[in-house]
Amino acid sequence: MGEPEVVLDDAVLNLSGESAGEDGTDTSSPFFVSKKAAAVLKHAILRSYVVPFASKVGKYAPDGRVVYLDGYAGPGRYEDGTPGSPALILESAAQIAEFRQLDCYFVERSRNNFRSLSTLVGEAQKQGLAAHALQGRVEKHLKHVLTAAEGAPLFAFLDPFGLGVSFEALTDLVFGSRTRQGSTGRHATEVLLNFNANAVRRIGGLLTSTKHSPGKPATLSAMDAACGGDWWRKEFLDSANNTEAVNRITEGFAQRVGKAVRAGSWTVEVRNRAHHQVAYHLVHFSRHKDGMWLFGEAASLAQVEWRRACIPPARSDTLFDPIDTFEAEEQERKAQWIKRIMQNVEDLLDRHGDFIVDHHQAQVMAGVLGEARALHVRAAIKELYKSGKTTCNGVGEVRQLRVTRPR
Ligand SMILES: C[S@@+](CC[C@H](N)C(=O)[O-])C[C@H]1O[C@@H](n2cnc3c(N)ncnc32)[C@H](O)[C@@H]1O
């Protein structure tokens, strides 16, 4: 288990439009002026997930301490004052401070961003929160943070602009350094990472490009290291278009990591607008069923926030109110999800007879994963009960419901 050998970040491939120097002396960061819709989704997921995660797994941890690592932290806040991931997580830490200690490590390479980040972290420390700002590459600080996380649950958020830590660092170092048996309590380990679709499209494009580019072999090797091998090249070349390539490679990556570390995974598409191409996928790895359900709830709630953030501003020259349309569309979406879940439940009853929802999350949520949540599952079961297709009335903890056929 060694240090990752290849540096896989913006220095290799800058996909952000930022100009980050090798020494981290970045000065122009248009990205951090104000927040885009894609970040609304990412931050809403963080906000709705980390508090329930820490509350749950921290119950069995010494002193209720849970470690949080933000490996690509940024400045902490946008220039307009909107919280970035560090400010958001420090708010979460304050929210649960009475019963959990969220011990936060924020790593940032750029000197300018780090300056703002340190100010934010200094303020949090004055409030009595456990927060640390570390300057430099996350690869350099990983071992230190993992040592600090020994005996405590760990949640790592890895959100680079381009390629992130290598597959090996993720599987051998982050997950591998923590006990394999432990999926809960003080051994719980979860990772949420940004798998960049722009990187897949651009680097994949190099495979067929005839243009001479001296950096090409290094960039292709960097992608190999991020994906844990060159398997992604065949996926890219075998895909009919970029959308298919991005989906196949993201899924391939999630499955390979999941298999290597014995974790389940969720992938959530992140776009700036519904009609835009995917900017990145958020991939979540958890070794526990509770984590998979909790994340599903967080992703579903975050999608509502994201759709709301995409509403165009109201125009004074028309009677048409985008908020009304939004509410009507939300109702229509919910109705479709419930219909789909009803179908999934009926299929499960046909295939297995009676079943418990908790044992079939993927099948119950097929087609609506990351969109619908537990309350829609309940609504679907209640509908089926009303029409006499199950004797389960949908009352009680959704995951524990036993869905039964009428005798
Ligand atoms: C997408 S931004 C992070 C945004 C932040 N997570 C948020 O949600 O507010 C990525 C950040 O990672 C920093 N960065 C790039 N390579 C890095 C590395 N190897 N280690 C640590 N930080 C890095 C960049 O300077 C940039 O500030």
PDB file of N, CA, C and O in Angstrom, residues 198-266:
ATOM      1  N   ASN A 198     -16.844  15.579 -17.723  1.00  0.00           N
ATOM      2  CA  ASN A 198     -16.052  16.338 -18.710  1.00  0.00           C
ATOM      3  C   ASN A 198     -14.702  15.660 -18.923  1.00  0.00           C
ATOM      4  O   ASN A 198     -14.186  15.615 -20.035  1.00  0.00           O
ATOM      5  N   ALA A 199     -14.139  15.134 -17.835  1.00  0.00           N
ATOM      6  CA  ALA A 199     -12.851  14.440 -17.948  1.00  0.00           C
ATOM      7  C   ALA A 199     -13.001  13.218 -18.842  1.00  0.00           C
ATOM      8  O   ALA A 199     -12.168  12.969 -19.717  1.00  0.00           O
ATOM      9  N   VAL A 200     -14.084  12.476 -18.649  1.00  0.00           N
ATOM     10  CA  VAL A 200     -14.302  11.272 -19.476  1.00  0.00           C
ATOM     11  C   VAL A 200     -14.403  11.678 -20.947  1.00  0.00           C
ATOM     12  O   VAL A 200     -13.765  11.089 -21.820  1.00  0.00           O
ATOM     13  N   ARG A 201     -15.209  12.717 -21.220  1.00  0.00           N
ATOM     14  CA  ARG A 201     -15.413  13.124 -22.619  1.00  0.00           C
ATOM     15  C   ARG A 201     -14.111  13.614 -23.245  1.00  0.00           C
ATOM     16  O   ARG A 201     -13.750  13.221 -24.340  1.00  0.00           O
ATOM     17  N   ARG A 202     -13.405  14.469 -22.491  1.00  0.00           N
ATOM     18  CA  ARG A 202     -12.199  15.055 -23.097  1.00  0.00           C
ATOM     19  C   ARG A 202     -11.065  14.049 -23.214  1.00  0.00           C
ATOM     20  O   ARG A 202     -10.385  13.982 -24.223  1.00  0.00           O
ATOM     21  N   ILE A 203     -10.854  13.285 -22.160  1.00  0.00           N
ATOM     22  CA  ILE A 203      -9.728  12.333 -22.219  1.00  0.00           C
ATOM     23  C   ILE A 203     -10.069  11.205 -23.197  1.00  0.00           C
ATOM     24  O   ILE A 203      -9.227  10.766 -23.963  1.00  0.00           O
ATOM     25  N   GLY A 204     -11.328  10.775 -23.159  1.00  0.00           N
ATOM     26  CA  GLY A 204     -11.746   9.731 -24.100  1.00  0.00           C
ATOM     27  C   GLY A 204     -11.551  10.195 -25.532  1.00  0.00           C
ATOM     28  O   GLY A 204     -11.116   9.420 -26.396  1.00  0.00           O
ATOM     29  N   GLY A 205     -11.814  11.466 -25.778  1.00  0.00           N
ATOM     30  CA  GLY A 205     -11.653  12.032 -27.124  1.00  0.00           C
ATOM     31  C   GLY A 205     -10.221  11.892 -27.623  1.00  0.00           C
ATOM     32  O   GLY A 205      -9.974  11.776 -28.836  1.00  0.00           O
ATOM     33  N   LEU A 206      -9.260  11.862 -26.702  1.00  0.00           N
ATOM     34  CA  LEU A 206      -7.856  11.734 -27.102  1.00  0.00           C
ATOM     35  C   LEU A 206      -7.578  10.380 -27.756  1.00  0.00           C
ATOM     36  O   LEU A 206      -6.651  10.226 -28.539  1.00  0.00           O
ATOM     37  N   LEU A 207      -8.410   9.391 -27.411  1.00  0.00           N
ATOM     38  CA  LEU A 207      -8.172   8.037 -27.939  1.00  0.00           C
ATOM     39  C   LEU A 207      -8.322   7.985 -29.454  1.00  0.00           C
ATOM     40  O   LEU A 207      -7.669   7.183 -30.118  1.00  0.00           O
ATOM     41  N   THR A 208      -9.196   8.834 -29.978  1.00  0.00           N
ATOM     42  CA  THR A 208      -9.422   8.797 -31.436  1.00  0.00           C
ATOM     43  C   THR A 208      -8.864  10.030 -32.143  1.00  0.00           C
ATOM     44  O   THR A 208      -8.885  10.100 -33.360  1.00  0.00           O
ATOM     45  N   SER A 209      -8.345  10.974 -31.338  1.00  0.00           N
ATOM     46  CA  SER A 209      -7.846  12.208 -31.949  1.00  0.00           C
ATOM     47  C   SER A 209      -6.557  11.934 -32.724  1.00  0.00           C
ATOM     48  O   SER A 209      -5.679  11.199 -32.266  1.00  0.00           O
ATOM     49  N   THR A 210      -6.473  12.563 -33.893  1.00  0.00           N
ATOM     50  CA  THR A 210      -5.255  12.370 -34.689  1.00  0.00           C
ATOM     51  C   THR A 210      -4.277  13.530 -34.452  1.00  0.00           C
ATOM     52  O   THR A 210      -3.178  13.546 -34.970  1.00  0.00           O
ATOM     53  N   LYS A 211      -4.731  14.505 -33.650  1.00  0.00           N
ATOM     54  CA  LYS A 211      -3.878  15.680 -33.396  1.00  0.00           C
ATOM     55  C   LYS A 211      -2.695  15.282 -32.525  1.00  0.00           C
ATOM     56  O   LYS A 211      -2.856  14.509 -31.569  1.00  0.00           O
ATOM     57  N   HIS A 212      -1.525  15.828 -32.847  1.00  0.00           N
ATOM     58  CA  HIS A 212      -0.363  15.516 -32.014  1.00  0.00           C
ATOM     59  C   HIS A 212      -0.455  16.330 -30.729  1.00  0.00           C
ATOM     60  O   HIS A 212      -0.636  17.544 -30.760  1.00  0.00           O
ATOM     61  N   SER A 213      -0.364  15.654 -29.605  1.00  0.00           N
ATOM     62  CA  SER A 213      -0.373  16.393 -28.348  1.00  0.00           C
ATOM     63  C   SER A 213       0.620  15.733 -27.402  1.00  0.00           C
ATOM     64  O   SER A 213       0.466  14.554 -27.050  1.00  0.00           O
ATOM     65  N   PRO A 214       1.652  16.477 -27.015  1.00  0.00           N
ATOM     66  CA  PRO A 214       2.734  15.864 -26.231  1.00  0.00           C
ATOM     67  C   PRO A 214       2.263  15.333 -24.877  1.00  0.00           C
ATOM     68  O   PRO A 214       2.825  14.385 -24.345  1.00  0.00           O
ATOM     69  N   GLY A 215       1.181  15.942 -24.324  1.00  0.00           N
ATOM     70  CA  GLY A 215       0.730  15.516 -22.991  1.00  0.00           C
ATOM     71  C   GLY A 215      -0.176  14.291 -23.029  1.00  0.00           C
ATOM     72  O   GLY A 215      -0.593  13.789 -21.984  1.00  0.00           O
ATOM     73  N   LYS A 216      -0.477  13.808 -24.257  1.00  0.00           N
ATOM     74  CA  LYS A 216      -1.495  12.756 -24.394  1.00  0.00           C
ATOM     75  C   LYS A 216      -1.187  11.482 -23.589  1.00  0.00           C
ATOM     76  O   LYS A 216      -2.036  11.032 -22.805  1.00  0.00           O
ATOM     77  N   PRO A 217       0.021  10.902 -23.709  1.00  0.00           N
ATOM     78  CA  PRO A 217       0.262   9.655 -22.955  1.00  0.00           C
ATOM     79  C   PRO A 217       0.096   9.843 -21.444  1.00  0.00           C
ATOM     80  O   PRO A 217      -0.497   8.983 -20.784  1.00  0.00           O
ATOM     81  N   ALA A 218       0.558  10.984 -20.917  1.00  0.00           N
ATOM     82  CA  ALA A 218       0.450  11.211 -19.461  1.00  0.00           C
ATOM     83  C   ALA A 218      -1.015  11.349 -19.050  1.00  0.00           C
ATOM     84  O   ALA A 218      -1.438  10.830 -18.006  1.00  0.00           O
ATOM     85  N   THR A 219      -1.783  12.044 -19.897  1.00  0.00           N
ATOM     86  CA  THR A 219      -3.203  12.239 -19.563  1.00  0.00           C
ATOM     87  C   THR A 219      -3.949  10.907 -19.595  1.00  0.00           C
ATOM     88  O   THR A 219      -4.762  10.615 -18.703  1.00  0.00           O
ATOM     89  N   LEU A 220      -3.655  10.089 -20.618  1.00  0.00           N
ATOM     90  CA  LEU A 220      -4.316   8.776 -20.695  1.00  0.00           C
ATOM     91  C   LEU A 220      -3.916   7.910 -19.498  1.00  0.00           C
ATOM     92  O   LEU A 220      -4.747   7.209 -18.904  1.00  0.00           O
ATOM     93  N   SER A 221      -2.640   7.976 -19.105  1.00  0.00           N
ATOM     94  CA  SER A 221      -2.195   7.183 -17.932  1.00  0.00           C
ATOM     95  C   SER A 221      -2.856   7.681 -16.661  1.00  0.00           C
ATOM     96  O   SER A 221      -3.173   6.894 -15.761  1.00  0.00           O
ATOM     97  N   ALA A 222      -3.057   9.006 -16.585  1.00  0.00           N
ATOM     98  CA  ALA A 222      -3.706   9.560 -15.393  1.00  0.00           C
ATOM     99  C   ALA A 222      -5.130   9.017 -15.284  1.00  0.00           C
ATOM    100  O   ALA A 222      -5.599   8.663 -14.197  1.00  0.00           O
ATOM    101  N   MET A 223      -5.802   8.922 -16.431  1.00  0.00           N
ATOM    102  CA  MET A 223      -7.169   8.371 -16.429  1.00  0.00           C
ATOM    103  C   MET A 223      -7.133   6.888 -16.052  1.00  0.00           C
ATOM    104  O   MET A 223      -7.999   6.410 -15.301  1.00  0.00           O
ATOM    105  N   ASP A 224      -6.122   6.152 -16.547  1.00  0.00           N
ATOM    106  CA  ASP A 224      -5.982   4.729 -16.172  1.00  0.00           C
ATOM    107  C   ASP A 224      -5.857   4.613 -14.653  1.00  0.00           C
ATOM    108  O   ASP A 224      -6.490   3.759 -14.025  1.00  0.00           O
ATOM    109  N   ALA A 225      -5.028   5.482 -14.080  1.00  0.00           N
ATOM    110  CA  ALA A 225      -4.805   5.403 -12.626  1.00  0.00           C
ATOM    111  C   ALA A 225      -6.076   5.755 -11.858  1.00  0.00           C
ATOM    112  O   ALA A 225      -6.391   5.142 -10.838  1.00  0.00           O
ATOM    113  N   ALA A 226      -6.836   6.732 -12.371  1.00  0.00           N
ATOM    114  CA  ALA A 226      -8.076   7.127 -11.681  1.00  0.00           C
ATOM    115  C   ALA A 226      -9.115   6.007 -11.745  1.00  0.00           C
ATOM    116  O   ALA A 226      -9.904   5.824 -10.826  1.00  0.00           O
ATOM    117  N   CYS A 227      -9.099   5.262 -12.863  1.00  0.00           N
ATOM    118  CA  CYS A 227     -10.129   4.226 -13.071  1.00  0.00           C
ATOM    119  C   CYS A 227      -9.681   2.848 -12.603  1.00  0.00           C
ATOM    120  O   CYS A 227     -10.475   1.905 -12.623  1.00  0.00           O
ATOM    121  N   GLY A 228      -8.421   2.695 -12.236  1.00  0.00           N
ATOM    122  CA  GLY A 228      -7.933   1.386 -11.788  1.00  0.00           C
ATOM    123  C   GLY A 228      -7.657   0.470 -12.966  1.00  0.00           C
ATOM    124  O   GLY A 228      -7.924  -0.734 -12.877  1.00  0.00           O
ATOM    125  N   GLY A 229      -7.123   0.997 -14.048  1.00  0.00           N
ATOM    126  CA  GLY A 229      -6.773   0.177 -15.217  1.00  0.00           C
ATOM    127  C   GLY A 229      -7.241   0.854 -16.494  1.00  0.00           C
ATOM    128  O   GLY A 229      -7.900   1.897 -16.452  1.00  0.00           O
ATOM    129  N   ASP A 230      -6.879   0.218 -17.628  1.00  0.00           N
ATOM    130  CA  ASP A 230      -7.237   0.868 -18.905  1.00  0.00           C
ATOM    131  C   ASP A 230      -8.550   0.344 -19.488  1.00  0.00           C
ATOM    132  O   ASP A 230      -8.868   0.590 -20.646  1.00  0.00           O
ATOM    133  N   TRP A 231      -9.335  -0.405 -18.693  1.00  0.00           N
ATOM    134  CA  TRP A 231     -10.608  -0.967 -19.154  1.00  0.00           C
ATOM    135  C   TRP A 231     -11.533   0.105 -19.735  1.00  0.00           C
ATOM    136  O   TRP A 231     -12.345  -0.158 -20.618  1.00  0.00           O
ATOM    137  N   TRP A 232     -11.420   1.331 -19.204  1.00  0.00           N
ATOM    138  CA  TRP A 232     -12.312   2.414 -19.609  1.00  0.00           C
ATOM    139  C   TRP A 232     -12.120   2.766 -21.092  1.00  0.00           C
ATOM    140  O   TRP A 232     -13.041   3.269 -21.744  1.00  0.00           O
ATOM    141  N   ARG A 233     -10.902   2.494 -21.633  1.00  0.00           N
ATOM    142  CA  ARG A 233     -10.620   2.860 -23.030  1.00  0.00           C
ATOM    143  C   ARG A 233     -11.533   2.079 -23.970  1.00  0.00           C
ATOM    144  O   ARG A 233     -12.106   2.612 -24.906  1.00  0.00           O
ATOM    145  N   LYS A 234     -11.682   0.774 -23.692  1.00  0.00           N
ATOM    146  CA  LYS A 234     -12.545  -0.058 -24.536  1.00  0.00           C
ATOM    147  C   LYS A 234     -14.006   0.389 -24.388  1.00  0.00           C
ATOM    148  O   LYS A 234     -14.734   0.474 -25.379  1.00  0.00           O
ATOM    149  N   GLU A 235     -14.399   0.695 -23.157  1.00  0.00           N
ATOM    150  CA  GLU A 235     -15.771   1.170 -22.927  1.00  0.00           C
ATOM    151  C   GLU A 235     -16.033   2.418 -23.763  1.00  0.00           C
ATOM    152  O   GLU A 235     -17.085   2.575 -24.364  1.00  0.00           O
ATOM    153  N   PHE A 236     -15.054   3.310 -23.759  1.00  0.00           N
ATOM    154  CA  PHE A 236     -15.232   4.564 -24.504  1.00  0.00           C
ATOM    155  C   PHE A 236     -15.365   4.268 -25.998  1.00  0.00           C
ATOM    156  O   PHE A 236     -16.277   4.759 -26.665  1.00  0.00           O
ATOM    157  N   LEU A 237     -14.427   3.448 -26.501  1.00  0.00           N
ATOM    158  CA  LEU A 237     -14.413   3.183 -27.949  1.00  0.00           C
ATOM    159  C   LEU A 237     -15.631   2.372 -28.386  1.00  0.00           C
ATOM    160  O   LEU A 237     -16.100   2.512 -29.513  1.00  0.00           O
ATOM    161  N   ASP A 238     -16.169   1.544 -27.483  1.00  0.00           N
ATOM    162  CA  ASP A 238     -17.345   0.719 -27.830  1.00  0.00           C
ATOM    163  C   ASP A 238     -18.665   1.474 -27.698  1.00  0.00           C
ATOM    164  O   ASP A 238     -19.721   0.933 -28.028  1.00  0.00           O
ATOM    165  N   SER A 239     -18.627   2.685 -27.156  1.00  0.00           N
ATOM    166  CA  SER A 239     -19.879   3.417 -26.931  1.00  0.00           C
ATOM    167  C   SER A 239     -20.322   4.139 -28.201  1.00  0.00           C
ATOM    168  O   SER A 239     -19.491   4.617 -28.977  1.00  0.00           O
ATOM    169  N   ALA A 240     -21.639   4.228 -28.352  1.00  0.00           N
ATOM    170  CA  ALA A 240     -22.181   4.864 -29.555  1.00  0.00           C
ATOM    171  C   ALA A 240     -21.969   6.376 -29.524  1.00  0.00           C
ATOM    172  O   ALA A 240     -21.881   7.027 -30.559  1.00  0.00           O
ATOM    173  N   ASN A 241     -21.940   6.955 -28.332  1.00  0.00           N
ATOM    174  CA  ASN A 241     -21.751   8.409 -28.220  1.00  0.00           C
ATOM    175  C   ASN A 241     -21.186   8.735 -26.836  1.00  0.00           C
ATOM    176  O   ASN A 241     -21.025   7.842 -25.992  1.00  0.00           O
ATOM    177  N   ASN A 242     -20.928  10.025 -26.600  1.00  0.00           N
ATOM    178  CA  ASN A 242     -20.311  10.434 -25.335  1.00  0.00           C
ATOM    179  C   ASN A 242     -21.200  10.149 -24.129  1.00  0.00           C
ATOM    180  O   ASN A 242     -20.712   9.810 -23.050  1.00  0.00           O
ATOM    181  N   THR A 243     -22.514  10.301 -24.324  1.00  0.00           N
ATOM    182  CA  THR A 243     -23.424  10.068 -23.191  1.00  0.00           C
ATOM    183  C   THR A 243     -23.316   8.621 -22.739  1.00  0.00           C
ATOM    184  O   THR A 243     -23.196   8.327 -21.539  1.00  0.00           O
ATOM    185  N   GLU A 244     -23.324   7.716 -23.712  1.00  0.00           N
ATOM    186  CA  GLU A 244     -23.213   6.294 -23.363  1.00  0.00           C
ATOM    187  C   GLU A 244     -21.850   6.024 -22.716  1.00  0.00           C
ATOM    188  O   GLU A 244     -21.755   5.291 -21.726  1.00  0.00           O
ATOM    189  N   ALA A 245     -20.803   6.646 -23.259  1.00  0.00           N
ATOM    190  CA  ALA A 245     -19.451   6.423 -22.713  1.00  0.00           C
ATOM    191  C   ALA A 245     -19.379   6.873 -21.256  1.00  0.00           C
ATOM    192  O   ALA A 245     -18.861   6.157 -20.396  1.00  0.00           O
ATOM    193  N   VAL A 246     -19.931   8.057 -20.983  1.00  0.00           N
ATOM    194  CA  VAL A 246     -19.893   8.585 -19.607  1.00  0.00           C
ATOM    195  C   VAL A 246     -20.633   7.627 -18.667  1.00  0.00           C
ATOM    196  O   VAL A 246     -20.143   7.286 -17.593  1.00  0.00           O
ATOM    197  N   ASN A 247     -21.801   7.157 -19.106  1.00  0.00           N
ATOM    198  CA  ASN A 247     -22.581   6.254 -18.241  1.00  0.00           C
ATOM    199  C   ASN A 247     -21.859   4.942 -18.007  1.00  0.00           C
ATOM    200  O   ASN A 247     -21.761   4.459 -16.876  1.00  0.00           O
ATOM    201  N   ARG A 248     -21.317   4.361 -19.090  1.00  0.00           N
ATOM    202  CA  ARG A 248     -20.650   3.058 -18.948  1.00  0.00           C
ATOM    203  C   ARG A 248     -19.408   3.178 -18.068  1.00  0.00           C
ATOM    204  O   ARG A 248     -19.147   2.312 -17.230  1.00  0.00           O
ATOM    205  N   ILE A 249     -18.659   4.240 -18.258  1.00  0.00           N
ATOM    206  CA  ILE A 249     -17.401   4.368 -17.509  1.00  0.00           C
ATOM    207  C   ILE A 249     -17.681   4.703 -16.037  1.00  0.00           C
ATOM    208  O   ILE A 249     -17.050   4.167 -15.133  1.00  0.00           O
ATOM    209  N   THR A 250     -18.682   5.554 -15.793  1.00  0.00           N
ATOM    210  CA  THR A 250     -19.014   5.871 -14.394  1.00  0.00           C
ATOM    211  C   THR A 250     -19.511   4.613 -13.681  1.00  0.00           C
ATOM    212  O   THR A 250     -19.082   4.313 -12.551  1.00  0.00           O
ATOM    213  N   GLU A 251     -20.393   3.876 -14.336  1.00  0.00           N
ATOM    214  CA  GLU A 251     -20.908   2.646 -13.707  1.00  0.00           C
ATOM    215  C   GLU A 251     -19.791   1.637 -13.501  1.00  0.00           C
ATOM    216  O   GLU A 251     -19.707   0.980 -12.461  1.00  0.00           O
ATOM    217  N   GLY A 252     -18.913   1.512 -14.520  1.00  0.00           N
ATOM    218  CA  GLY A 252     -17.784   0.575 -14.421  1.00  0.00           C
ATOM    219  C   GLY A 252     -16.885   0.927 -13.253  1.00  0.00           C
ATOM    220  O   GLY A 252     -16.434   0.061 -12.490  1.00  0.00           O
ATOM    221  N   PHE A 253     -16.648   2.208 -13.077  1.00  0.00           N
ATOM    222  CA  PHE A 253     -15.806   2.679 -11.973  1.00  0.00           C
ATOM    223  C   PHE A 253     -16.478   2.350 -10.639  1.00  0.00           C
ATOM    224  O   PHE A 253     -15.864   1.775  -9.738  1.00  0.00           O
ATOM    225  N   ALA A 254     -17.759   2.699 -10.520  1.00  0.00           N
ATOM    226  CA  ALA A 254     -18.468   2.480  -9.248  1.00  0.00           C
ATOM    227  C   ALA A 254     -18.487   0.988  -8.901  1.00  0.00           C
ATOM    228  O   ALA A 254     -18.251   0.603  -7.753  1.00  0.00           O
ATOM    229  N   GLN A 255     -18.719   0.153  -9.916  1.00  0.00           N
ATOM    230  CA  GLN A 255     -18.760  -1.293  -9.639  1.00  0.00           C
ATOM    231  C   GLN A 255     -17.405  -1.830  -9.231  1.00  0.00           C
ATOM    232  O   GLN A 255     -17.294  -2.646  -8.318  1.00  0.00           O
ATOM    233  N   ARG A 256     -16.364  -1.358  -9.902  1.00  0.00           N
ATOM    234  CA  ARG A 256     -15.019  -1.859  -9.573  1.00  0.00           C
ATOM    235  C   ARG A 256     -14.601  -1.440  -8.164  1.00  0.00           C
ATOM    236  O   ARG A 256     -14.052  -2.232  -7.409  1.00  0.00           O
ATOM    237  N   VAL A 257     -14.867  -0.184  -7.811  1.00  0.00           N
ATOM    238  CA  VAL A 257     -14.520   0.255  -6.448  1.00  0.00           C
ATOM    239  C   VAL A 257     -15.361  -0.546  -5.457  1.00  0.00           C
ATOM    240  O   VAL A 257     -14.840  -1.094  -4.477  1.00  0.00           O
ATOM    241  N   GLY A 258     -16.665  -0.645  -5.732  1.00  0.00           N
ATOM    242  CA  GLY A 258     -17.562  -1.357  -4.824  1.00  0.00           C
ATOM    243  C   GLY A 258     -17.096  -2.779  -4.579  1.00  0.00           C
ATOM    244  O   GLY A 258     -17.095  -3.263  -3.449  1.00  0.00           O
ATOM    245  N   LYS A 259     -16.668  -3.446  -5.660  1.00  0.00           N
ATOM    246  CA  LYS A 259     -16.226  -4.830  -5.545  1.00  0.00           C
ATOM    247  C   LYS A 259     -14.928  -4.903  -4.728  1.00  0.00           C
ATOM    248  O   LYS A 259     -14.770  -5.755  -3.856  1.00  0.00           O
ATOM    249  N   ALA A 260     -14.010  -3.969  -5.005  1.00  0.00           N
ATOM    250  CA  ALA A 260     -12.716  -3.992  -4.322  1.00  0.00           C
ATOM    251  C   ALA A 260     -12.849  -3.737  -2.823  1.00  0.00           C
ATOM    252  O   ALA A 260     -12.071  -4.262  -2.033  1.00  0.00           O
ATOM    253  N   VAL A 261     -13.811  -2.919  -2.439  1.00  0.00           N
ATOM    254  CA  VAL A 261     -13.869  -2.540  -1.012  1.00  0.00           C
ATOM    255  C   VAL A 261     -15.116  -3.109  -0.327  1.00  0.00           C
ATOM    256  O   VAL A 261     -15.383  -2.799   0.816  1.00  0.00           O
ATOM    257  N   ARG A 262     -15.850  -3.925  -1.067  1.00  0.00           N
ATOM    258  CA  ARG A 262     -17.088  -4.535  -0.578  1.00  0.00           C
ATOM    259  C   ARG A 262     -18.077  -3.486  -0.071  1.00  0.00           C
ATOM    260  O   ARG A 262     -18.466  -3.474   1.100  1.00  0.00           O
ATOM    261  N   ALA A 263     -18.386  -2.573  -0.983  1.00  0.00           N
ATOM    262  CA  ALA A 263     -19.345  -1.519  -0.633  1.00  0.00           C
ATOM    263  C   ALA A 263     -20.417  -1.446  -1.712  1.00  0.00           C
ATOM    264  O   ALA A 263     -20.192  -1.835  -2.860  1.00  0.00           O
ATOM    265  N   GLY A 264     -21.568  -0.944  -1.336  1.00  0.00           N
ATOM    266  CA  GLY A 264     -22.600  -0.642  -2.317  1.00  0.00           C
ATOM    267  C   GLY A 264     -22.356   0.770  -2.826  1.00  0.00           C
ATOM    268  O   GLY A 264     -21.630   1.548  -2.196  1.00  0.00           O
ATOM    269  N   SER A 265     -22.930   1.094  -3.980  1.00  0.00           N
ATOM    270  CA  SER A 265     -22.707   2.457  -4.474  1.00  0.00           C
ATOM    271  C   SER A 265     -23.979   3.044  -5.063  1.00  0.00           C
ATOM    272  O   SER A 265     -24.870   2.331  -5.507  1.00  0.00           O
ATOM    273  N   TRP A 266     -24.018   4.350  -5.026  1.00  0.00           N
ATOM    274  CA  TRP A 266     -25.072   5.137  -5.664  1.00  0.00           C
ATOM    275  C   TRP A 266     -24.405   6.076  -6.642  1.00  0.00           C
ATOM    276  O   TRP A 266     -23.379   6.664  -6.312  1.00  0.00           O
TER     277      TRP A 266
END
